[in-house]
Amino acid sequence: MTLLQSWRWYGPNDPVTLQDIKQAGATGIVSALHHVPHGAVWQLEEIQERKRIIEEAGLTWAVVESVPVHEAIKTRNADCELYLENYRQSLRNLAACGLKTVCYNFMPVLDWTRTNLELELENGAKALYFDWADLAVFDLFILKRAGAEQDYAPAIVAKAKERHKQSSETDLKRLHDIILMGVPTEGSITLEQLTDSIEIYKNIGHAGLQENLAYFLESIMDVCEEEGIVMTIHPDDPPFPILGLPRIASSKEDLLHIIQRVDRKPNGICFCTGSLGAGGHNNPVEILKAVGHRVYFAHLRNVRKDAEGNFFESDHLDGDVDMYGVMRELVAINREREQPIPFRPDHGHQMLDDLHKVTNPGYSAIGRLKGLAELRGLEMGIERSLY
Ligand code: DNO
């Protein structure tokens, strides 16, 4: 049994069609009802409709990514119980449609963060990029967060000041939009909201956020067990604190803490090699060996870091992540499973014809097609030579 080759599809508005995905060779679809406001119940009819569209194209909806966890739950504020009940209801409705693998994250306010969505590579393709000095420009001069300077190395602060001097209004506006974007189809947040949230999370802190995650998991585990659902937490991207926000899913220790703190089978992990690999403290192969028994979904992509810790998304097989090592381990884990583990080529370069199209950052077709083809070949090579 091979891994389940999957593909993220943003729904009927995605410029990449289900037909395109079939041509890329994926059979599992990773999708979500992005138009449903965060925290609202996913209605049965809406789920059924999305499922129907996917199945009519001859594909299967393999993973729900994501059912977003509302900020009321992450911060455990007065509305928490209401949103937990909504979440449980969404899970019941998903299970009623046969959807049993759910991805989510517990990153405060922002989903993944980059500072440039169009880093031009030497071959002309474009990649997503994270740069500390650009983040500091945003933090110090756009967000103007109190005490922000202390969170950066002096050399980065100096660089940011210089860069800020040379930035035009348009450059700053672009940086602002990129950082506040989050998931493209779900809209962005404002500077004021971000500032307020940072204050709230300052009071919650690292241990508080860990507790809030444990509470969330404990509140949904019964439903997951009853319905046969597995939850997969996405690691923090990038895997270190940014903008003064706490991070609790950034390392092997964090992931072990999560699965041990609520030690029940549906409490699982979405193993994202690119997110974890962006941290110098992480060795993805080692992490997979430690938590593999709870990995129910994988995002496979690569990153290349420089000495400062900036990173760009490199080719899937070429970068700091030992993708051969990861795949070898994943194949071994998959052999023990009854159901194949779904993986998707996570992100891809904007390249060839896609350079002339409007695409969702990281989610253009051709770069992912290339990634999937390489990963599929890697898997087959490992299977044939080892088993
Ligand atoms: C980015 C994605 C994330 C992921 C969420 C999961 O490309 O991997 O947006 O879907 O963090 O909740």
Short mmCIF file of N, CA and C in Angstrom, two decimals, residues 167-227:
data_model
loop_
_atom_site.label_atom_id
_atom_site.label_comp_id
_atom_site.label_asym_id
_atom_site.label_seq_id
_atom_site.Cartn_x
_atom_site.Cartn_y
_atom_site.Cartn_z
N SER A 167 12.82 51.92 2.00
CA SER A 167 11.55 51.37 1.50
C SER A 167 10.60 52.49 1.08
N SER A 168 9.92 52.25 -0.03
CA SER A 168 8.88 53.21 -0.45
C SER A 168 7.58 52.86 0.28
N GLU A 169 6.60 53.74 0.17
CA GLU A 169 5.28 53.46 0.74
C GLU A 169 4.72 52.15 0.17
N THR A 170 4.94 51.97 -1.12
CA THR A 170 4.43 50.75 -1.78
C THR A 170 5.10 49.50 -1.21
N ASP A 171 6.40 49.60 -0.98
CA ASP A 171 7.11 48.43 -0.40
C ASP A 171 6.50 48.10 0.96
N LEU A 172 6.26 49.13 1.76
CA LEU A 172 5.76 48.90 3.12
C LEU A 172 4.33 48.36 3.08
N LYS A 173 3.56 48.86 2.16
CA LYS A 173 2.17 48.40 2.02
C LYS A 173 2.18 46.90 1.63
N ARG A 174 3.09 46.54 0.71
CA ARG A 174 3.18 45.15 0.27
C ARG A 174 3.53 44.25 1.46
N LEU A 175 4.51 44.68 2.23
CA LEU A 175 4.95 43.89 3.39
C LEU A 175 3.78 43.74 4.38
N HIS A 176 3.09 44.81 4.63
CA HIS A 176 1.92 44.82 5.51
C HIS A 176 0.90 43.78 5.03
N ASP A 177 0.58 43.83 3.74
CA ASP A 177 -0.44 42.91 3.21
C ASP A 177 0.00 41.46 3.28
N ILE A 178 1.25 41.22 2.99
CA ILE A 178 1.75 39.83 2.98
C ILE A 178 1.69 39.23 4.39
N ILE A 179 2.14 40.01 5.36
CA ILE A 179 2.19 39.45 6.72
C ILE A 179 0.79 39.26 7.31
N LEU A 180 -0.12 40.14 6.97
CA LEU A 180 -1.45 40.03 7.55
C LEU A 180 -2.40 39.13 6.75
N MET A 181 -1.88 38.53 5.69
CA MET A 181 -2.77 37.81 4.78
C MET A 181 -3.38 36.53 5.33
N GLY A 182 -2.57 35.67 5.93
CA GLY A 182 -3.12 34.38 6.38
C GLY A 182 -3.54 33.52 5.19
N VAL A 183 -4.65 32.84 5.33
CA VAL A 183 -5.13 31.99 4.24
C VAL A 183 -5.86 32.88 3.22
N PRO A 184 -5.43 32.85 1.95
CA PRO A 184 -5.92 33.81 0.97
C PRO A 184 -7.44 33.91 0.91
N THR A 185 -8.12 32.78 0.95
CA THR A 185 -9.57 32.81 0.78
C THR A 185 -10.32 33.15 2.06
N GLU A 186 -9.61 33.31 3.14
CA GLU A 186 -10.29 33.59 4.41
C GLU A 186 -10.11 35.03 4.88
N GLY A 187 -9.46 35.84 4.05
CA GLY A 187 -9.32 37.26 4.38
C GLY A 187 -8.18 37.51 5.34
N SER A 188 -7.95 38.79 5.63
CA SER A 188 -6.81 39.13 6.47
C SER A 188 -7.30 39.89 7.71
N ILE A 189 -6.36 40.19 8.60
CA ILE A 189 -6.75 40.93 9.80
C ILE A 189 -6.14 42.34 9.76
N THR A 190 -6.56 43.18 10.68
CA THR A 190 -6.04 44.56 10.68
C THR A 190 -4.91 44.68 11.70
N LEU A 191 -4.15 45.76 11.57
CA LEU A 191 -3.06 46.02 12.53
C LEU A 191 -3.60 46.16 13.95
N GLU A 192 -4.77 46.79 14.06
CA GLU A 192 -5.36 47.00 15.39
C GLU A 192 -5.72 45.65 16.02
N GLN A 193 -6.33 44.77 15.21
CA GLN A 193 -6.68 43.44 15.74
C GLN A 193 -5.43 42.69 16.18
N LEU A 194 -4.39 42.81 15.36
CA LEU A 194 -3.16 42.11 15.68
C LEU A 194 -2.58 42.63 16.99
N THR A 195 -2.56 43.95 17.14
CA THR A 195 -2.03 44.55 18.36
C THR A 195 -2.83 44.10 19.59
N ASP A 196 -4.15 44.09 19.47
CA ASP A 196 -4.99 43.64 20.58
C ASP A 196 -4.70 42.19 20.92
N SER A 197 -4.60 41.37 19.89
CA SER A 197 -4.35 39.94 20.13
C SER A 197 -3.01 39.71 20.79
N ILE A 198 -2.02 40.46 20.36
CA ILE A 198 -0.69 40.29 20.94
C ILE A 198 -0.75 40.54 22.45
N GLU A 199 -1.52 41.52 22.84
CA GLU A 199 -1.68 41.84 24.25
C GLU A 199 -2.36 40.67 24.99
N ILE A 200 -3.40 40.14 24.38
CA ILE A 200 -4.13 39.02 25.00
C ILE A 200 -3.21 37.82 25.18
N TYR A 201 -2.45 37.52 24.12
CA TYR A 201 -1.57 36.34 24.20
C TYR A 201 -0.39 36.56 25.13
N LYS A 202 -0.03 37.81 25.35
CA LYS A 202 1.06 38.09 26.29
C LYS A 202 0.64 37.59 27.67
N ASN A 203 -0.63 37.81 27.99
CA ASN A 203 -1.11 37.37 29.30
C ASN A 203 -1.29 35.86 29.37
N ILE A 204 -1.59 35.25 28.24
CA ILE A 204 -1.77 33.80 28.23
C ILE A 204 -0.42 33.10 28.36
N GLY A 205 0.55 33.56 27.58
CA GLY A 205 1.90 32.99 27.64
C GLY A 205 1.98 31.59 27.08
N HIS A 206 3.18 31.05 27.09
CA HIS A 206 3.45 29.75 26.51
C HIS A 206 2.69 28.63 27.23
N ALA A 207 2.82 28.61 28.56
CA ALA A 207 2.17 27.54 29.33
C ALA A 207 0.64 27.66 29.23
N GLY A 208 0.15 28.89 29.21
CA GLY A 208 -1.29 29.10 29.10
C GLY A 208 -1.83 28.60 27.77
N LEU A 209 -1.07 28.84 26.72
CA LEU A 209 -1.52 28.39 25.40
C LEU A 209 -1.50 26.86 25.32
N GLN A 210 -0.49 26.26 25.95
CA GLN A 210 -0.45 24.79 26.00
C GLN A 210 -1.69 24.25 26.72
N GLU A 211 -2.06 24.91 27.79
CA GLU A 211 -3.25 24.48 28.53
C GLU A 211 -4.51 24.64 27.69
N ASN A 212 -4.59 25.75 26.96
CA ASN A 212 -5.77 25.99 26.14
C ASN A 212 -5.89 24.94 25.03
N LEU A 213 -4.75 24.54 24.48
CA LEU A 213 -4.77 23.48 23.48
C LEU A 213 -5.23 22.16 24.11
N ALA A 214 -4.70 21.86 25.30
CA ALA A 214 -5.09 20.62 25.98
C ALA A 214 -6.60 20.63 26.25
N TYR A 215 -7.11 21.79 26.65
CA TYR A 215 -8.54 21.90 26.94
C TYR A 215 -9.37 21.68 25.67
N PHE A 216 -8.91 22.28 24.59
CA PHE A 216 -9.58 22.08 23.30
C PHE A 216 -9.62 20.59 22.95
N LEU A 217 -8.46 19.95 23.05
CA LEU A 217 -8.39 18.53 22.68
C LEU A 217 -9.27 17.67 23.58
N GLU A 218 -9.20 17.94 24.88
CA GLU A 218 -10.03 17.15 25.80
C GLU A 218 -11.51 17.35 25.52
N SER A 219 -11.85 18.52 25.04
CA SER A 219 -13.27 18.82 24.78
C SER A 219 -13.80 18.16 23.50
N ILE A 220 -12.90 17.75 22.64
CA ILE A 220 -13.40 17.14 21.39
C ILE A 220 -13.06 15.66 21.26
N MET A 221 -12.20 15.13 22.13
CA MET A 221 -11.74 13.74 21.95
C MET A 221 -12.86 12.70 22.01
N ASP A 222 -13.86 12.91 22.88
CA ASP A 222 -14.95 11.93 22.95
C ASP A 222 -15.67 11.84 21.61
N VAL A 223 -15.96 13.01 21.06
CA VAL A 223 -16.64 13.03 19.75
C VAL A 223 -15.76 12.36 18.69
N CYS A 224 -14.48 12.66 18.72
CA CYS A 224 -13.57 12.05 17.73
C CYS A 224 -13.59 10.52 17.87
N GLU A 225 -13.53 10.04 19.11
CA GLU A 225 -13.52 8.58 19.31
C GLU A 225 -14.84 7.96 18.87
N GLU A 226 -15.93 8.61 19.23
CA GLU A 226 -17.24 8.08 18.83
C GLU A 226 -17.37 8.01 17.30
N GLU A 227 -16.86 9.06 16.65
CA GLU A 227 -17.08 9.19 15.20
C GLU A 227 -15.93 8.62 14.36
#
